Amino acid sequence: MKIAFNNPNNVASTASKMSNSLYNDFEPVSAKQWKQKIQVDLKGADYNDTLVWQSLEGIHVRPTYHADDSDTNALTIPGHPLHWDITQHVFIDDASIANHLAIDALEKGAEAIFFTAETSFDKETVFANFPFEKATIYFDLKFLDQDFLKQLMAFLKTKKASVYYNIDILGNLIETGNWFQNLSKDHEILDALYQKHSTEHLLSVNTAVYQNAGATMVQQLAYGLAHANEYLNHFKTSANKTGLQITFTIATGSNYFFEISKIRALRILYAALAKEYDVEQTCHVIASPSKRNKTLYDYNVNMLRTTTETMSAVLGGANAVSNLPYDALYHKSNEFGERISRNQLLVLKKESYFDVVSNPADGSYYIESLTQQLAAKALELFKSIEKGGGLLAQLKEGTIQKKIKESAYKEQQWFNEGKLVLLGTNKYPNTADQMKHDLELYPFVKTNIRKTEIAPLISKRLSEKVEQERLDNEKE
């Protein structure tokens, strides 16, 4: 029999035929039989103490998962995409440089561009010779200017561009402690934009801010859902609410299977919430690696971390996946770091065939179980938030900040005790590694004393204290 191994479809077909014939040669093994065999192999050791571990989310993970353990069929994940886009981040400072970086990235394999800007920019310069018919555009605008946004939308509409504007006024409050202008004015601008551009992808919910501040996955899901609910509730009386869609910006960490399940749970939860408001039940998901577990020392390990984290994003069902360069903590944006991060995604898609099957996680008893448990725990927490007045009310009270601070402290303790390992930092560090003279960026939490309406969520990496001590002790 000749097999074309360079064709994954042929391999899958052949494997399916072989597995069907092999199944007939073996008697089925029940979950009870598996556990009995494990108990024998443990030779008296306690099953729970030896093989069952508990995650930060309070989920007990068993060594085996079986069809007998499930009382439901495989989950249906609403809106799971058939493909995913390799996305490149471009910061708009100089418009001509941003244009060059975007075009260059697209020519070298990127399929979407995520533009970040802190002020208005020359749109004609940024989008000169941009292939609108091929590439999706995402924005992260750190300002809210109604006139500029109207001009930008009108311009991109004439280009028939696929655009996600990702306006998240509540997310800005959470991250900075203040509205863009004030509560009333921000909502007034949002209402005006939605009234005229209701068919555009305007709204976004940034759950990455929760993750990078130390929230558990259950908290990320519940707070993200409550975050979305603030917008859905705001627009519930709008005459053209039916087409309302929300984009979720998420961060993935290193807990591989949990992160896959987190995205699946997000889609299930959002569909249930959107159904109550009679709006579109599918959401759009943009994923990128977390900064919380990235390290300054032994920085090449960051490439390994971001590889598994982007894999989780793809398998979990993100529509767009961007990567974090291995040197992003301490180097300014540079061609080498950006190229390596983009090539990691290209390897996943072009060499590892992560775009061949749209939902390979379907049918995995472990992932299905995690998805159900994360969704159930998050829904319970979401309901308690709504009973307490909703996300905004609890942010003003400081309740959300307090809960995330408690979770972050527990995770930090796990790192300090070595229970949570970051290779090269709290396990097998290279003591000869020197970083003091390589810092182009300040890699730690910055203090910016200012008056705020609420206490903002502060992103902080687990390894910061260790790294600061090592930098102080480096020899000149």
PDB file of N, CA, C and O in Angstrom, residues 77-80 232 241-246 248 266-284:
ATOM      1  N   ILE A  77     -19.861  23.937  19.968  1.00  0.00           N
ATOM      2  CA  ILE A  77     -19.238  25.222  20.276  1.00  0.00           C
ATOM      3  C   ILE A  77     -19.744  26.262  19.278  1.00  0.00           C
ATOM      4  O   ILE A  77     -19.370  26.231  18.103  1.00  0.00           O
ATOM      5  N   PRO A  78     -20.582  27.198  19.704  1.00  0.00           N
ATOM      6  CA  PRO A  78     -21.151  28.195  18.782  1.00  0.00           C
ATOM      7  C   PRO A  78     -20.069  29.106  18.198  1.00  0.00           C
ATOM      8  O   PRO A  78     -19.242  29.649  18.934  1.00  0.00           O
ATOM      9  N   GLY A  79     -20.069  29.237  16.876  1.00  0.00           N
ATOM     10  CA  GLY A  79     -19.158  30.180  16.233  1.00  0.00           C
ATOM     11  C   GLY A  79     -17.735  29.725  16.090  1.00  0.00           C
ATOM     12  O   GLY A  79     -16.856  30.536  15.751  1.00  0.00           O
ATOM     13  N   HIS A  80     -17.463  28.438  16.353  1.00  0.00           N
ATOM     14  CA  HIS A  80     -16.085  27.969  16.201  1.00  0.00           C
ATOM     15  C   HIS A  80     -15.668  28.160  14.738  1.00  0.00           C
ATOM     16  O   HIS A  80     -16.338  27.687  13.827  1.00  0.00           O
ATOM     17  N   LEU A 232     -24.415  44.777  26.260  1.00  0.00           N
ATOM     18  CA  LEU A 232     -25.675  44.222  25.774  1.00  0.00           C
ATOM     19  C   LEU A 232     -26.867  44.880  26.460  1.00  0.00           C
ATOM     20  O   LEU A 232     -27.889  45.174  25.825  1.00  0.00           O
ATOM     21  N   LYS A 241     -30.454  46.373  17.177  1.00  0.00           N
ATOM     22  CA  LYS A 241     -29.545  45.606  18.044  1.00  0.00           C
ATOM     23  C   LYS A 241     -29.277  44.189  17.530  1.00  0.00           C
ATOM     24  O   LYS A 241     -28.309  43.549  17.949  1.00  0.00           O
ATOM     25  N   THR A 242     -30.139  43.679  16.637  1.00  0.00           N
ATOM     26  CA  THR A 242     -30.064  42.268  16.231  1.00  0.00           C
ATOM     27  C   THR A 242     -28.683  41.888  15.704  1.00  0.00           C
ATOM     28  O   THR A 242     -28.174  40.803  15.980  1.00  0.00           O
ATOM     29  N   GLY A 243     -28.077  42.786  14.928  1.00  0.00           N
ATOM     30  CA  GLY A 243     -26.779  42.473  14.332  1.00  0.00           C
ATOM     31  C   GLY A 243     -25.598  42.790  15.224  1.00  0.00           C
ATOM     32  O   GLY A 243     -24.447  42.654  14.797  1.00  0.00           O
ATOM     33  N   LEU A 244     -25.864  43.185  16.465  1.00  0.00           N
ATOM     34  CA  LEU A 244     -24.783  43.557  17.377  1.00  0.00           C
ATOM     35  C   LEU A 244     -23.856  42.367  17.631  1.00  0.00           C
ATOM     36  O   LEU A 244     -24.304  41.277  17.971  1.00  0.00           O
ATOM     37  N   GLN A 245     -22.574  42.600  17.441  1.00  0.00           N
ATOM     38  CA  GLN A 245     -21.572  41.561  17.676  1.00  0.00           C
ATOM     39  C   GLN A 245     -20.476  42.100  18.580  1.00  0.00           C
ATOM     40  O   GLN A 245     -20.147  43.283  18.526  1.00  0.00           O
ATOM     41  N   ILE A 246     -19.931  41.227  19.389  1.00  0.00           N
ATOM     42  CA  ILE A 246     -18.849  41.615  20.296  1.00  0.00           C
ATOM     43  C   ILE A 246     -17.606  40.808  19.985  1.00  0.00           C
ATOM     44  O   ILE A 246     -17.667  39.605  19.744  1.00  0.00           O
ATOM     45  N   PHE A 248     -13.997  39.563  21.462  1.00  0.00           N
ATOM     46  CA  PHE A 248     -13.270  39.344  22.714  1.00  0.00           C
ATOM     47  C   PHE A 248     -11.770  39.300  22.434  1.00  0.00           C
ATOM     48  O   PHE A 248     -11.321  38.549  21.562  1.00  0.00           O
ATOM     49  N   LEU A 266     -15.874  30.163  26.712  1.00  0.00           N
ATOM     50  CA  LEU A 266     -16.262  31.549  26.430  1.00  0.00           C
ATOM     51  C   LEU A 266     -17.340  31.602  25.355  1.00  0.00           C
ATOM     52  O   LEU A 266     -18.339  32.324  25.483  1.00  0.00           O
ATOM     53  N   ARG A 267     -17.168  30.837  24.298  1.00  0.00           N
ATOM     54  CA  ARG A 267     -18.151  30.842  23.205  1.00  0.00           C
ATOM     55  C   ARG A 267     -19.510  30.307  23.680  1.00  0.00           C
ATOM     56  O   ARG A 267     -20.562  30.829  23.306  1.00  0.00           O
ATOM     57  N   ILE A 268     -19.472  29.270  24.488  1.00  0.00           N
ATOM     58  CA  ILE A 268     -20.725  28.702  25.008  1.00  0.00           C
ATOM     59  C   ILE A 268     -21.443  29.703  25.911  1.00  0.00           C
ATOM     60  O   ILE A 268     -22.658  29.928  25.791  1.00  0.00           O
ATOM     61  N   LEU A 269     -20.694  30.322  26.803  1.00  0.00           N
ATOM     62  CA  LEU A 269     -21.282  31.283  27.739  1.00  0.00           C
ATOM     63  C   LEU A 269     -21.835  32.502  27.023  1.00  0.00           C
ATOM     64  O   LEU A 269     -22.944  32.974  27.326  1.00  0.00           O
ATOM     65  N   TYR A 270     -21.070  33.022  26.075  1.00  0.00           N
ATOM     66  CA  TYR A 270     -21.533  34.222  25.380  1.00  0.00           C
ATOM     67  C   TYR A 270     -22.787  33.927  24.559  1.00  0.00           C
ATOM     68  O   TYR A 270     -23.714  34.755  24.515  1.00  0.00           O
ATOM     69  N   ALA A 271     -22.842  32.760  23.931  1.00  0.00           N
ATOM     70  CA  ALA A 271     -24.019  32.393  23.144  1.00  0.00           C
ATOM     71  C   ALA A 271     -25.268  32.358  24.021  1.00  0.00           C
ATOM     72  O   ALA A 271     -26.349  32.822  23.620  1.00  0.00           O
ATOM     73  N   ALA A 272     -25.126  31.812  25.224  1.00  0.00           N
ATOM     74  CA  ALA A 272     -26.259  31.744  26.151  1.00  0.00           C
ATOM     75  C   ALA A 272     -26.706  33.140  26.579  1.00  0.00           C
ATOM     76  O   ALA A 272     -27.912  33.429  26.667  1.00  0.00           O
ATOM     77  N   LEU A 273     -25.724  34.027  26.825  1.00  0.00           N
ATOM     78  CA  LEU A 273     -26.061  35.394  27.226  1.00  0.00           C
ATOM     79  C   LEU A 273     -26.693  36.167  26.072  1.00  0.00           C
ATOM     80  O   LEU A 273     -27.722  36.839  26.250  1.00  0.00           O
ATOM     81  N   ALA A 274     -26.103  36.071  24.892  1.00  0.00           N
ATOM     82  CA  ALA A 274     -26.604  36.806  23.723  1.00  0.00           C
ATOM     83  C   ALA A 274     -28.019  36.368  23.359  1.00  0.00           C
ATOM     84  O   ALA A 274     -28.835  37.182  22.908  1.00  0.00           O
ATOM     85  N   LYS A 275     -28.307  35.094  23.555  1.00  0.00           N
ATOM     86  CA  LYS A 275     -29.649  34.574  23.256  1.00  0.00           C
ATOM     87  C   LYS A 275     -30.710  35.289  24.083  1.00  0.00           C
ATOM     88  O   LYS A 275     -31.820  35.557  23.608  1.00  0.00           O
ATOM     89  N   GLU A 276     -30.363  35.608  25.336  1.00  0.00           N
ATOM     90  CA  GLU A 276     -31.310  36.296  26.214  1.00  0.00           C
ATOM     91  C   GLU A 276     -31.632  37.701  25.711  1.00  0.00           C
ATOM     92  O   GLU A 276     -32.704  38.244  25.995  1.00  0.00           O
ATOM     93  N   TYR A 277     -30.703  38.293  24.968  1.00  0.00           N
ATOM     94  CA  TYR A 277     -30.907  39.645  24.435  1.00  0.00           C
ATOM     95  C   TYR A 277     -31.373  39.630  22.981  1.00  0.00           C
ATOM     96  O   TYR A 277     -31.554  40.692  22.379  1.00  0.00           O
ATOM     97  N   ASP A 278     -31.516  38.433  22.420  1.00  0.00           N
ATOM     98  CA  ASP A 278     -31.943  38.279  21.032  1.00  0.00           C
ATOM     99  C   ASP A 278     -30.989  38.977  20.058  1.00  0.00           C
ATOM    100  O   ASP A 278     -31.398  39.689  19.139  1.00  0.00           O
ATOM    101  N   VAL A 279     -29.679  38.772  20.282  1.00  0.00           N
ATOM    102  CA  VAL A 279     -28.667  39.302  19.365  1.00  0.00           C
ATOM    103  C   VAL A 279     -27.823  38.142  18.845  1.00  0.00           C
ATOM    104  O   VAL A 279     -27.967  36.996  19.282  1.00  0.00           O
ATOM    105  N   GLU A 280     -26.926  38.452  17.915  1.00  0.00           N
ATOM    106  CA  GLU A 280     -26.067  37.431  17.317  1.00  0.00           C
ATOM    107  C   GLU A 280     -25.344  36.641  18.409  1.00  0.00           C
ATOM    108  O   GLU A 280     -24.706  37.206  19.287  1.00  0.00           O
ATOM    109  N   GLN A 281     -25.447  35.311  18.336  1.00  0.00           N
ATOM    110  CA  GLN A 281     -24.934  34.469  19.422  1.00  0.00           C
ATOM    111  C   GLN A 281     -23.477  34.040  19.261  1.00  0.00           C
ATOM    112  O   GLN A 281     -22.914  33.406  20.151  1.00  0.00           O
ATOM    113  N   THR A 282     -22.876  34.364  18.140  1.00  0.00           N
ATOM    114  CA  THR A 282     -21.461  34.037  17.961  1.00  0.00           C
ATOM    115  C   THR A 282     -20.617  35.283  18.219  1.00  0.00           C
ATOM    116  O   THR A 282     -21.050  36.409  17.959  1.00  0.00           O
ATOM    117  N   CYS A 283     -19.447  35.071  18.743  1.00  0.00           N
ATOM    118  CA  CYS A 283     -18.536  36.174  18.996  1.00  0.00           C
ATOM    119  C   CYS A 283     -17.240  35.949  18.224  1.00  0.00           C
ATOM    120  O   CYS A 283     -16.940  34.846  17.778  1.00  0.00           O
ATOM    121  N   HIS A 284     -16.482  37.007  18.079  1.00  0.00           N
ATOM    122  CA  HIS A 284     -15.187  36.959  17.395  1.00  0.00           C
ATOM    123  C   HIS A 284     -14.102  36.991  18.463  1.00  0.00           C
ATOM    124  O   HIS A 284     -14.191  37.786  19.409  1.00  0.00           O
TER     125      HIS A 284
END
